[in-house]
Coordinates of C-alpha atoms in Angstrom, one line a residue:
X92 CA 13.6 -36.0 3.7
X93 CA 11.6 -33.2 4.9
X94 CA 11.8 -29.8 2.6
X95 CA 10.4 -26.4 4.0
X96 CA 8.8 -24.2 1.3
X97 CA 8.7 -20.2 2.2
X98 CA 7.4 -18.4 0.7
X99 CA 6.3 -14.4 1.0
X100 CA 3.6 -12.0 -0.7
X101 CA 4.4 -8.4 -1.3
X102 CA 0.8 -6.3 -2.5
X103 CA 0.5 -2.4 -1.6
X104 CA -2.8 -1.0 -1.4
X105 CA -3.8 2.0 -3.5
X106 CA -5.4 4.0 -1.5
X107 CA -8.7 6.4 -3.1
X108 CA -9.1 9.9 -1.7
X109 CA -12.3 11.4 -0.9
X110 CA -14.3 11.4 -3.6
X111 CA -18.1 13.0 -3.4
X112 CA -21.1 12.8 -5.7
X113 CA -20.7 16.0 -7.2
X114 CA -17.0 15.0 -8.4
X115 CA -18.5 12.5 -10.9
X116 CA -17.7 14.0 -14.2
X117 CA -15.6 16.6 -13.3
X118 CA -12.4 14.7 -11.5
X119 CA -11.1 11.6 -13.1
X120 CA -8.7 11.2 -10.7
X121 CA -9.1 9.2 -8.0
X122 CA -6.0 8.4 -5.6
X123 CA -4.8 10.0 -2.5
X124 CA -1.3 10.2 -3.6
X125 CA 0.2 11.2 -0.7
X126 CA -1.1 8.3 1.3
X127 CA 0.3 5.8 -1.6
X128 CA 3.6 7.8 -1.2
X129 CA 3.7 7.7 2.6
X130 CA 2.6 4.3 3.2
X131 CA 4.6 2.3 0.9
X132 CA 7.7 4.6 2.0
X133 CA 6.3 3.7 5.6
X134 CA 6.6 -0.4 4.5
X135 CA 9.9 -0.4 2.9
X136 CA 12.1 1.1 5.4
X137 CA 10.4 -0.9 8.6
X138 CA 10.0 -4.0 6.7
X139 CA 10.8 -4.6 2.6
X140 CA 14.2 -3.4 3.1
X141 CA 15.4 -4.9 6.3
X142 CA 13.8 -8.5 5.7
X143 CA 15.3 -8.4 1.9
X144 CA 18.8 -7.8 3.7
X145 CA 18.1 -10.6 6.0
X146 CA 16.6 -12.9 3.3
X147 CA 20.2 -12.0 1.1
X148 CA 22.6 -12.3 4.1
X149 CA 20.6 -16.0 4.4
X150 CA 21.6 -16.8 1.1
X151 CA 25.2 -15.6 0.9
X152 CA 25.8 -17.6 4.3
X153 CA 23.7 -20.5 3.3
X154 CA 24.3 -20.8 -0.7
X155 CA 22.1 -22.6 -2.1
X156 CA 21.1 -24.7 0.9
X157 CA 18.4 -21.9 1.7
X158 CA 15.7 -20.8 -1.0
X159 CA 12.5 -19.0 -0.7
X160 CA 10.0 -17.7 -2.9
X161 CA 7.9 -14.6 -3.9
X162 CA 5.3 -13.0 -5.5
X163 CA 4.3 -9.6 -5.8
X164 CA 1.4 -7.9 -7.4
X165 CA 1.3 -5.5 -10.5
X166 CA -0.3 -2.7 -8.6
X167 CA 2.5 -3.5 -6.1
X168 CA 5.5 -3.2 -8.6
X169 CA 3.8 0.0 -9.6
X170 CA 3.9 1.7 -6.1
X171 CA 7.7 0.3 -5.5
X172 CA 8.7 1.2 -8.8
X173 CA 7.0 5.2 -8.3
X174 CA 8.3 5.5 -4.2
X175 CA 10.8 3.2 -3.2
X176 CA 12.8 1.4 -6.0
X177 CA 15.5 0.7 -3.8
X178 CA 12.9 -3.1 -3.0
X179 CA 12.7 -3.9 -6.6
X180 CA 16.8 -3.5 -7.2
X181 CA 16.9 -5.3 -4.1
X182 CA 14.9 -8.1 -5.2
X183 CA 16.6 -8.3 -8.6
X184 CA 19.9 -8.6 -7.0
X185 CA 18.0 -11.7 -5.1
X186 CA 17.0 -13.5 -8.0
X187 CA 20.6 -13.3 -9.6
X188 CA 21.6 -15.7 -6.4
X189 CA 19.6 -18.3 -7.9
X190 CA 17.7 -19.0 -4.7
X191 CA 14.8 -17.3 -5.2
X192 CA 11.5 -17.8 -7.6
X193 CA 9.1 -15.6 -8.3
X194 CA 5.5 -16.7 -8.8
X195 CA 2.8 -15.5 -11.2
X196 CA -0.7 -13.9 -9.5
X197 CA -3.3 -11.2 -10.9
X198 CA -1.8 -8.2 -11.7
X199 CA -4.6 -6.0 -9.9
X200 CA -4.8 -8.3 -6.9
X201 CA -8.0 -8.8 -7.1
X202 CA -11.2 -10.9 -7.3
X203 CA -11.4 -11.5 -11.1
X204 CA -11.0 -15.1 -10.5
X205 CA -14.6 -15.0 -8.8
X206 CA -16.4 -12.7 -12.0
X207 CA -14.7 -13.6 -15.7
X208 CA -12.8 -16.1 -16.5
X209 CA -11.0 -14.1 -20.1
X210 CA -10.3 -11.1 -17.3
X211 CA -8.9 -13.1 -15.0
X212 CA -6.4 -14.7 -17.3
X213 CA -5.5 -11.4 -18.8
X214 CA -4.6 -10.7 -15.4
X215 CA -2.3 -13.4 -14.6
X216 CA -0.2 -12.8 -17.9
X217 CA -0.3 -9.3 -17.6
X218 CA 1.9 -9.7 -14.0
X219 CA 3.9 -13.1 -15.5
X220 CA 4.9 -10.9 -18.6
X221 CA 6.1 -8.1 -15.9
X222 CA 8.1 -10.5 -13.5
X223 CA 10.0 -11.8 -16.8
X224 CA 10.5 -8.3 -17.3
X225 CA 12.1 -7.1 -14.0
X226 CA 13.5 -10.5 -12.7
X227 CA 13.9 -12.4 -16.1
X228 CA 12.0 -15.2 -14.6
X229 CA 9.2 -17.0 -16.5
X230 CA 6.1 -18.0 -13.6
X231 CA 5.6 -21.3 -14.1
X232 CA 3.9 -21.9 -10.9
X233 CA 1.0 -19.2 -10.0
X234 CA -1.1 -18.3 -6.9
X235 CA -4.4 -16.4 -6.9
X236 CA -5.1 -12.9 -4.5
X237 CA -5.2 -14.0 -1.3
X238 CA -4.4 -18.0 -2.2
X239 CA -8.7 -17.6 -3.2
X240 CA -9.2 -21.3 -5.3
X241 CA -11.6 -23.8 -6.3
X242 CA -11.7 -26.1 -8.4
X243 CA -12.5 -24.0 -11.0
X244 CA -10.1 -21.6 -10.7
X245 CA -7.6 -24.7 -10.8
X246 CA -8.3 -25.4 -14.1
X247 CA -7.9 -22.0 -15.1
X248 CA -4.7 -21.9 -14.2
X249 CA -4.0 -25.1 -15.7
X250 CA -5.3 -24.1 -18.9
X251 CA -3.1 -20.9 -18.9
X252 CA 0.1 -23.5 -18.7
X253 CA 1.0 -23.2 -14.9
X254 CA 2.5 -26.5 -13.5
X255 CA 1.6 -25.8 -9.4
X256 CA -0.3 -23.6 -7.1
X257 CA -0.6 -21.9 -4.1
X258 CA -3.8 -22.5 -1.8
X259 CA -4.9 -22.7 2.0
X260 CA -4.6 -25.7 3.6
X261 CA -8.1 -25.0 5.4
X262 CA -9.4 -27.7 7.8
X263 CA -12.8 -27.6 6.4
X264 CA -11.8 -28.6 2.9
X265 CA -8.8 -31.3 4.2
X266 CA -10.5 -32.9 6.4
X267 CA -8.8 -35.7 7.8
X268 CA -5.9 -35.1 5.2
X269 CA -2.8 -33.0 6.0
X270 CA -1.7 -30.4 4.3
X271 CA 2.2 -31.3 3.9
X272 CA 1.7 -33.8 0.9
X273 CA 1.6 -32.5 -2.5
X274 CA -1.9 -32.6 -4.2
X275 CA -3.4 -31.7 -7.7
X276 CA -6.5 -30.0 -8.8
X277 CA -9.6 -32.2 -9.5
X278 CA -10.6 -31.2 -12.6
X279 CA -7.1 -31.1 -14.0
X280 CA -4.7 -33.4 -12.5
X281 CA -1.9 -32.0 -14.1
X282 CA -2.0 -29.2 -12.0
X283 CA -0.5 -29.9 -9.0
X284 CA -1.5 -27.9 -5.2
X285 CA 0.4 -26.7 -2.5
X286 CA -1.4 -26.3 0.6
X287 CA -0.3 -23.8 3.3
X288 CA 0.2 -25.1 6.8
X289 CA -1.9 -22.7 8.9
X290 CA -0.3 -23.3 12.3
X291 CA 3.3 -23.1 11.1
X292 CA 2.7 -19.6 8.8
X293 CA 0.5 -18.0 11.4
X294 CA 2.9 -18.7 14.5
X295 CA 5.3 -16.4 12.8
X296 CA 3.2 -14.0 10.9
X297 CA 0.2 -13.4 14.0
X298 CA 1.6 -14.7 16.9
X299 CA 5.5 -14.2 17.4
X300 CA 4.9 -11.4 19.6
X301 CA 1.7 -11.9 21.4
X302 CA 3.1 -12.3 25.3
X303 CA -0.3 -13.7 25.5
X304 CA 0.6 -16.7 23.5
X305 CA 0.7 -20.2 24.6
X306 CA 4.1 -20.5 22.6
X307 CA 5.6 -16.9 23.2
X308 CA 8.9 -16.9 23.2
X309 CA 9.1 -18.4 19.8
X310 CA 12.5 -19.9 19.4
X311 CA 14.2 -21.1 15.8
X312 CA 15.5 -24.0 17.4
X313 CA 11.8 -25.1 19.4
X314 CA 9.9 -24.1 15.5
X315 CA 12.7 -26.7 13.9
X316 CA 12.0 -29.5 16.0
X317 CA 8.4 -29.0 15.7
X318 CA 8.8 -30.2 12.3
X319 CA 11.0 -32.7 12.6
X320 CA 8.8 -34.3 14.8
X321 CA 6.1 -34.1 12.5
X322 CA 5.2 -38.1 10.8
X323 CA 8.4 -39.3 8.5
X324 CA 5.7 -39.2 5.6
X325 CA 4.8 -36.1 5.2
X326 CA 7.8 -34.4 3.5
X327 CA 6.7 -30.8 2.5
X328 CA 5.7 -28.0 4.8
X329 CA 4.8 -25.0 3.1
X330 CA 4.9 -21.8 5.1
X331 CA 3.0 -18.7 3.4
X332 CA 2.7 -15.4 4.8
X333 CA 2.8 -11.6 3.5
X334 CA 6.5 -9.8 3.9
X335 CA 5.1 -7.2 5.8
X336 CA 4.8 -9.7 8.7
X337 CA 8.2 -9.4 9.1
X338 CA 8.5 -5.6 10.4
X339 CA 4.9 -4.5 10.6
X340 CA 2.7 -7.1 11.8
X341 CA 5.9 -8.1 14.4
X342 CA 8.1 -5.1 14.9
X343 CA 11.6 -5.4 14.1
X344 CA 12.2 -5.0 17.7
X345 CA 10.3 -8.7 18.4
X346 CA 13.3 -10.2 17.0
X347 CA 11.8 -11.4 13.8
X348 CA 14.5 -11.4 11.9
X349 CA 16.9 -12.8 14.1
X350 CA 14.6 -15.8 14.3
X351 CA 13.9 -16.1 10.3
X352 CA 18.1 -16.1 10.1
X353 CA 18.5 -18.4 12.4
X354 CA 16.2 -21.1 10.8
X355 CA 18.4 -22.6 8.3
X356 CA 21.3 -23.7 10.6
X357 CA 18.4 -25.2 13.0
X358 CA 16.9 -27.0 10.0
X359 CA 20.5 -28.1 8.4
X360 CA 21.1 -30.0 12.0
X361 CA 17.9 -31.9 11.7
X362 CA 18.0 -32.7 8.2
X363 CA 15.6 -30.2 6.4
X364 CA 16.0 -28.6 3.7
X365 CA 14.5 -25.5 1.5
X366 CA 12.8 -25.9 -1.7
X367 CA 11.4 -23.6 -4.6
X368 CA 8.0 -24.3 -5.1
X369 CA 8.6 -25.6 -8.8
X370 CA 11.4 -27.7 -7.7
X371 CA 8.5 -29.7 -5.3
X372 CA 6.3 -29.5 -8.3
X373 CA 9.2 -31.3 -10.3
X374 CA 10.4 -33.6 -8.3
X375 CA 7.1 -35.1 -5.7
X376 CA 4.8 -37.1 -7.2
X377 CA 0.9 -35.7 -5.8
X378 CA -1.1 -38.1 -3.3
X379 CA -4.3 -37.6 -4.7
X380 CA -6.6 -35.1 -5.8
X381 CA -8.4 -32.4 -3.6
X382 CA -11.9 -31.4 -3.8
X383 CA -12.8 -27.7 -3.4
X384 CA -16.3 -26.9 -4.9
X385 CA -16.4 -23.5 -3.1
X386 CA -14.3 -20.9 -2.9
X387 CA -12.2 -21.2 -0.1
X388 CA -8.4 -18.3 0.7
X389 CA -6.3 -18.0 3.3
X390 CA -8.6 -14.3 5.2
X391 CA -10.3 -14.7 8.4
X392 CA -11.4 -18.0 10.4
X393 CA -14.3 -19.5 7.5
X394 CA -11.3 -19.0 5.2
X395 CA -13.9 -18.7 2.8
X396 CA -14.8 -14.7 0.3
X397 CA -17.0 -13.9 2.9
X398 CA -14.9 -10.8 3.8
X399 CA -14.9 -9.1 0.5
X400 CA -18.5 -10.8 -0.7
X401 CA -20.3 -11.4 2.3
X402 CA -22.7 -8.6 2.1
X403 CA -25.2 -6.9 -0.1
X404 CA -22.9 -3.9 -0.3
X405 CA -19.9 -5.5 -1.6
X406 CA -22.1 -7.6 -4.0
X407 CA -23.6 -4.8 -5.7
X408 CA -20.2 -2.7 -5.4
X409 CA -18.6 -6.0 -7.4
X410 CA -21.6 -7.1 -10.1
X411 CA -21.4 -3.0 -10.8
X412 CA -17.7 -3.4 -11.5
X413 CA -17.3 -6.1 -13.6
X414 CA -20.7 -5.3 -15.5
X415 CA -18.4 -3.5 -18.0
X416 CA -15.3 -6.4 -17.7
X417 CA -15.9 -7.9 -21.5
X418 CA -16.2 -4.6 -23.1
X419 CA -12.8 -3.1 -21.3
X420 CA -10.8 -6.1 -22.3
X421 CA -12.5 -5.4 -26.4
X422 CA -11.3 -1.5 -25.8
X423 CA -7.7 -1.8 -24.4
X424 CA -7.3 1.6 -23.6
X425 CA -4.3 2.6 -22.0
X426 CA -5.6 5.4 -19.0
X427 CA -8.9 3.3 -18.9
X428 CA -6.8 -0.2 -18.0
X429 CA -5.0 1.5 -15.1
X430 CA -8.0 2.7 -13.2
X431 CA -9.3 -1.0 -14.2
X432 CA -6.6 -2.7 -12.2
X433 CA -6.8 -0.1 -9.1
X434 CA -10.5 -0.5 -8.6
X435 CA -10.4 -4.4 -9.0
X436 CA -8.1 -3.9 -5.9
X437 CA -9.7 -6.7 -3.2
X438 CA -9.0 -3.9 -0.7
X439 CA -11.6 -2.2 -2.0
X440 CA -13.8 -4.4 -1.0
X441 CA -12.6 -5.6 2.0
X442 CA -13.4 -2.2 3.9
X443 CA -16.7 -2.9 3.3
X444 CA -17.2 -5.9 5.1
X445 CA -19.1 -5.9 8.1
X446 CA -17.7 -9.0 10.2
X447 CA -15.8 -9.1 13.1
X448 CA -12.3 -10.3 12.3
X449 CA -9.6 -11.4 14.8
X450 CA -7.1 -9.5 12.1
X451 CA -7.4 -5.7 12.8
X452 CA -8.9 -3.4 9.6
X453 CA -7.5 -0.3 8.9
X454 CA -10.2 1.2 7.0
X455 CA -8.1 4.3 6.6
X456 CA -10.0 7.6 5.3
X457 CA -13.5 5.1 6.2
X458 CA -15.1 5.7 9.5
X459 CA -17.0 2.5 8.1
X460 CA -18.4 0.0 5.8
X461 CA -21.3 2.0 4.4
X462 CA -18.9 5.3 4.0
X463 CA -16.1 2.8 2.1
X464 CA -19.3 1.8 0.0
X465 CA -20.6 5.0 -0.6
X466 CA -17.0 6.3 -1.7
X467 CA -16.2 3.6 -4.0
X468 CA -19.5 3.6 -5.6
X469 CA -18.8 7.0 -6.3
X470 CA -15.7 6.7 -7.8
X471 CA -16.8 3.6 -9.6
X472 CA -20.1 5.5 -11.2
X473 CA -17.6 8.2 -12.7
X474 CA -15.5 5.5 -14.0
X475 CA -18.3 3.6 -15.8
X476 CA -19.6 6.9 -17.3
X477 CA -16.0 7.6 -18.9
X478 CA -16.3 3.8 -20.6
X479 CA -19.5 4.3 -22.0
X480 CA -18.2 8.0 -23.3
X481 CA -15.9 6.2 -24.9
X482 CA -18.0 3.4 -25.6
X483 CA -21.3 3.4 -25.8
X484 CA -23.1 1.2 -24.2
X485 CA -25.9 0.8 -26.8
X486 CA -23.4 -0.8 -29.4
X487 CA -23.0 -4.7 -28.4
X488 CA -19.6 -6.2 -27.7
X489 CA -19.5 -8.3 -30.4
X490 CA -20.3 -5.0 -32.9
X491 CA -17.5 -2.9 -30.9
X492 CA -15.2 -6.2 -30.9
X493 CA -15.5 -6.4 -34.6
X494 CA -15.0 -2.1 -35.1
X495 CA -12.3 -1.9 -33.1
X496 CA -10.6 -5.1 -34.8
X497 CA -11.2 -3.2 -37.9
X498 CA -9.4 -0.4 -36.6
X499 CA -6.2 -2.3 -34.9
X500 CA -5.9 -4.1 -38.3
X501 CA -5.7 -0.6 -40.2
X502 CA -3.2 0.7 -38.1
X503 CA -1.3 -2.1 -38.2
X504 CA -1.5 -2.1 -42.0
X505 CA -0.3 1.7 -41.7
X506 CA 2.1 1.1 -39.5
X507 CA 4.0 -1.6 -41.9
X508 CA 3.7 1.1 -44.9
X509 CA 5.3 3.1 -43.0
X510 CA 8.2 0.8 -42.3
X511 CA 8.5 -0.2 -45.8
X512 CA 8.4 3.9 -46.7
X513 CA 11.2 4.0 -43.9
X514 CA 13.1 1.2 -45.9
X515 CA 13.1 2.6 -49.3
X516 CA 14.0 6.2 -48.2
X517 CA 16.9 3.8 -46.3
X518 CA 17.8 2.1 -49.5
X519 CA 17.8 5.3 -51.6
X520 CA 20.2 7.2 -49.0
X521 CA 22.7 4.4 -49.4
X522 CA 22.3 4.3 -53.9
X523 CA 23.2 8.3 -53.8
X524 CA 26.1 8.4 -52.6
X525 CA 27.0 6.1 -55.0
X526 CA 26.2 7.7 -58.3
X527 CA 27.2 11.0 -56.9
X528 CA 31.1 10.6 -57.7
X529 CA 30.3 9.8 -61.3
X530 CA 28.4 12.9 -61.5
X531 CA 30.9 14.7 -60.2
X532 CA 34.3 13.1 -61.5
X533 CA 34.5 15.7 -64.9
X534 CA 34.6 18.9 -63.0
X535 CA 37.5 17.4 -60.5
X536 CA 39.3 15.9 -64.0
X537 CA 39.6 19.2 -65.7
X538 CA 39.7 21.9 -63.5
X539 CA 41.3 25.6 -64.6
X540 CA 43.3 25.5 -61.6
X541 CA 45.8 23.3 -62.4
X542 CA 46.2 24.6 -66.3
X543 CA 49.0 27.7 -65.4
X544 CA 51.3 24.7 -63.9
X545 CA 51.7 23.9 -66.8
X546 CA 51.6 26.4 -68.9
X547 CA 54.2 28.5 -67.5
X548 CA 56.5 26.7 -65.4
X549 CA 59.5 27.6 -65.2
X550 CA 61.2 25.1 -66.3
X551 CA 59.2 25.1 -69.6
X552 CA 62.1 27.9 -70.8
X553 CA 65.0 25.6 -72.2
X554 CA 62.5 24.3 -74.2
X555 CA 61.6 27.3 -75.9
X556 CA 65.3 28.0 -76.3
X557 CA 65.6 25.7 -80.1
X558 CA 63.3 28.0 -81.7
X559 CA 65.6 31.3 -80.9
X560 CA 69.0 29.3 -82.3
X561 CA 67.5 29.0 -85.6
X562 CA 69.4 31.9 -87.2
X563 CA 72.7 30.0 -86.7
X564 CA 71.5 27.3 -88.5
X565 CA 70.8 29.6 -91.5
X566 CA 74.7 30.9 -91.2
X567 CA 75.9 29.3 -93.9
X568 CA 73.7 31.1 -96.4
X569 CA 75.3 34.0 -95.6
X570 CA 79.0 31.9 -96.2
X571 CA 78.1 31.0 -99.6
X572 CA 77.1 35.8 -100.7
X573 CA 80.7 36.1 -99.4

């Protein structure tokens, strides 16, 4: 039985402001927060919201016939946390349903995978740890920014504990294979793959309203029976795109999310059904093992890094960057960590690039490559010199590691005598109240107060009265003179 897996990325970008060479050590702050604000606003009411709605009404009509999956980025939850919550309460009331997964991915979105291999899987359980948080979901299956892998990056994953993951189905790596069988990593076969099928995803997310297009109109019904007719053996068809197709890529107005709704009841008729990623991961059995020596995503036609790495610019904007990678994972500074995951942003990059791309670039505040360069170098040289203020550069990592280990263990040595100080003080409150009655009891026992109660009552008189009768008992006395 044929299974559809869908599945959607949310990322924001973080966009810098302008930031010149004579800001460098004077501003330390380097985003244009009223683009961050605007755009992300911009995103969720045109497409977040609306295709969240959509996605729940699926699920309420469907049960739990229809499933899909997500992942979203830690920079991402950041943003949507900040200027439009209303997505992440939207997606938690998703998850309750039970038809939805969330995936794990690097927290920064960006291309630590490709520089250091201790960053990189810092990164991953940074954004794992902060799905459980929000969703109360535990990532066992992961995908890398852009679905970048090799088969190095495989067993990275593996190593970290993930049981799938996400990857491009590209032509030049498959071959004569198709990409609706389950695979596994080569170097570690326990991990197994899913490859995106590039037709399928990009119909909806590029095409759907090109007039232009061979296929335009794109009907559920005509998608269905695509694949249904696809070879009775090959059972899984995995179709990745971002959200933001669905809203801003093709306007609301294309129909988009008429056609997304109406996919289930087209698929129920033919026999398809939805599946989580894990659930494939669990229940089929991989085919074989891929082979992917080079780095290979799911951006532009080589599908290749070419667009964030292809030129001399965006290599020396990159080596610069994660030059000082070992020695801000030793540090762990709060403020420092955060610009860390902004600048790792593969946006960054990509404005760089200098190829033609059949995806339009917004380059934003850029009138080009060379100014994105120039900006970002900028920004990246005032960053570097707050490090090595902090740090400096001519004490070795392994001499920092072992000082700042020092230092973590004395705090945490403080920080349990404090908790044992907190303790005793605890245990003495509850012992004083105790001994403070005893103390006390001898001044409530005899008190003056209640002495004139009974000393003069006054119903103490009849017993004074014997002691004024005593003359008649001496009457006879006088008897005995007469």
């Amino acid at each position: 039985m044929k299974t559809i897996c869908l599945y959607f990325e949310i990322h924001q970008i973080i966009h810098l402001k302008r930031y010149r060479f004579f800001d460098i050590g004077t501003d330390h702050y380097y985003y244009d927060d009223y683009e961050n604000e605007r755009s992300i606003t911009d995103i969720a009411n045109r497409s977040y919201m609306p295709a969240l709605t959509a996605i729940g009404e699926m699920i309420r009509e469907h049960g739990q016939y229809f499933k899909v999956a997500f992942s979203l980025s830690g920079t991402g939850i950041e943003q949507l946390e900040f200027h439009a919550p209303q997505v992440i309460e939207k997606l938690q009331e998703l998850s309750q349903t039970g038809c939805v997964e969330f995936l794990a991915e690097p927290y920064s979105h960006g291309l630590s995978s490709l520089a250091n291999e201790e960053t990189f899987a810092l990164d991953v359980k940074k954004q794992a740890a902060k799905i459980e948080e929000l969703f109360g979901q535990k990532p066992t299956v992961a995908r890398n920014s852009s679905l970048i892998y090799s088969d190095d990056i495989g067993g990275q994953i593996a190593a970290m504990g993930f049981k799938g993951m996400l990857t491009e189905g590209a032509k030049h790596v498959l071959g004569w294979k198709s990409p609706h069988y389950v695979y596994n990593c080569n170097i570690a076969p326990n991990l197994k793959l899913l490859l995106r099928d590039v037709e399928l995803s990009d119909d909806i997310s590029l095409r759907f309203n090109n007039s232009d297009w061979a296929g335009y109109p794109l009907f559920a019904d005509a998608y269905i029976d695509r694949i249904a007719r696809l070879p009775e053996e090959e059972q899984i068809i995995n179709i990745f795109m971002e959200l933001s197709a669905l809203g801003i890529a093709q306007p609301l107005s294309s129909n988009i999310l008429e056609f997304l709704k109406a996919l289930p009841a087209c698929a129920k008729e033919k026999g398809i059904t939805f599946s989580t990623p894990s659930e494939i991961c669990m229940k089929v059995k991989s085919v074989g093992s891929i082979d992917v020596p080079d780095t290979l995503s799911w951006v532009d036609e080589e599908r290749d890094c070419s667009c964030w790495l292809g030129n001399a610019m965006q290599r020396e904007a990159f080596n610069k960057l994660y030059s000082v990678a070992d020695r801000l994972r030793i540090a762990d500074d709060p403020r420092i960590n955060q610009d860390w995951d902004y600048l790792q942003a593969s946006n960054n990059f990509r404005f760089m690039t200098t190829k033609p791309s059949n995806v339009g670039l917004d380059r934003g505040i850029y009138s080009g490559p060379f100014d994105a360069f120039t900006n970002y170098m900028n920004i990246l040289g005032d960053f570097i010199n707050r490090v090595n203020a902090l740090y400096p550069p001519e004490i070795e990592n392994d001499e920092l590691n072992a000082l700042l280990t020092t230092i973590r263990n004395q705090g945490d040595e403080i920080e349990m005598k404090d908790k044992e100080i907190t303790r005793l003080k605890a245990r003495l409150e509850k012992l004083e109240p105790k001994e403070a009655p005893k103390k006390a009891a001898p001044k409530k026992a005899a008190p003056k107060k209640a002495a004139p109660k009974k000393a003069a009552p006054k119903k103490a008189a009849p017993v004074a009265e014997p002691k004024a009768e005593e003359p008649k008992v001496e009457e006879p006395k006088a008897e005995e003179k007469k």
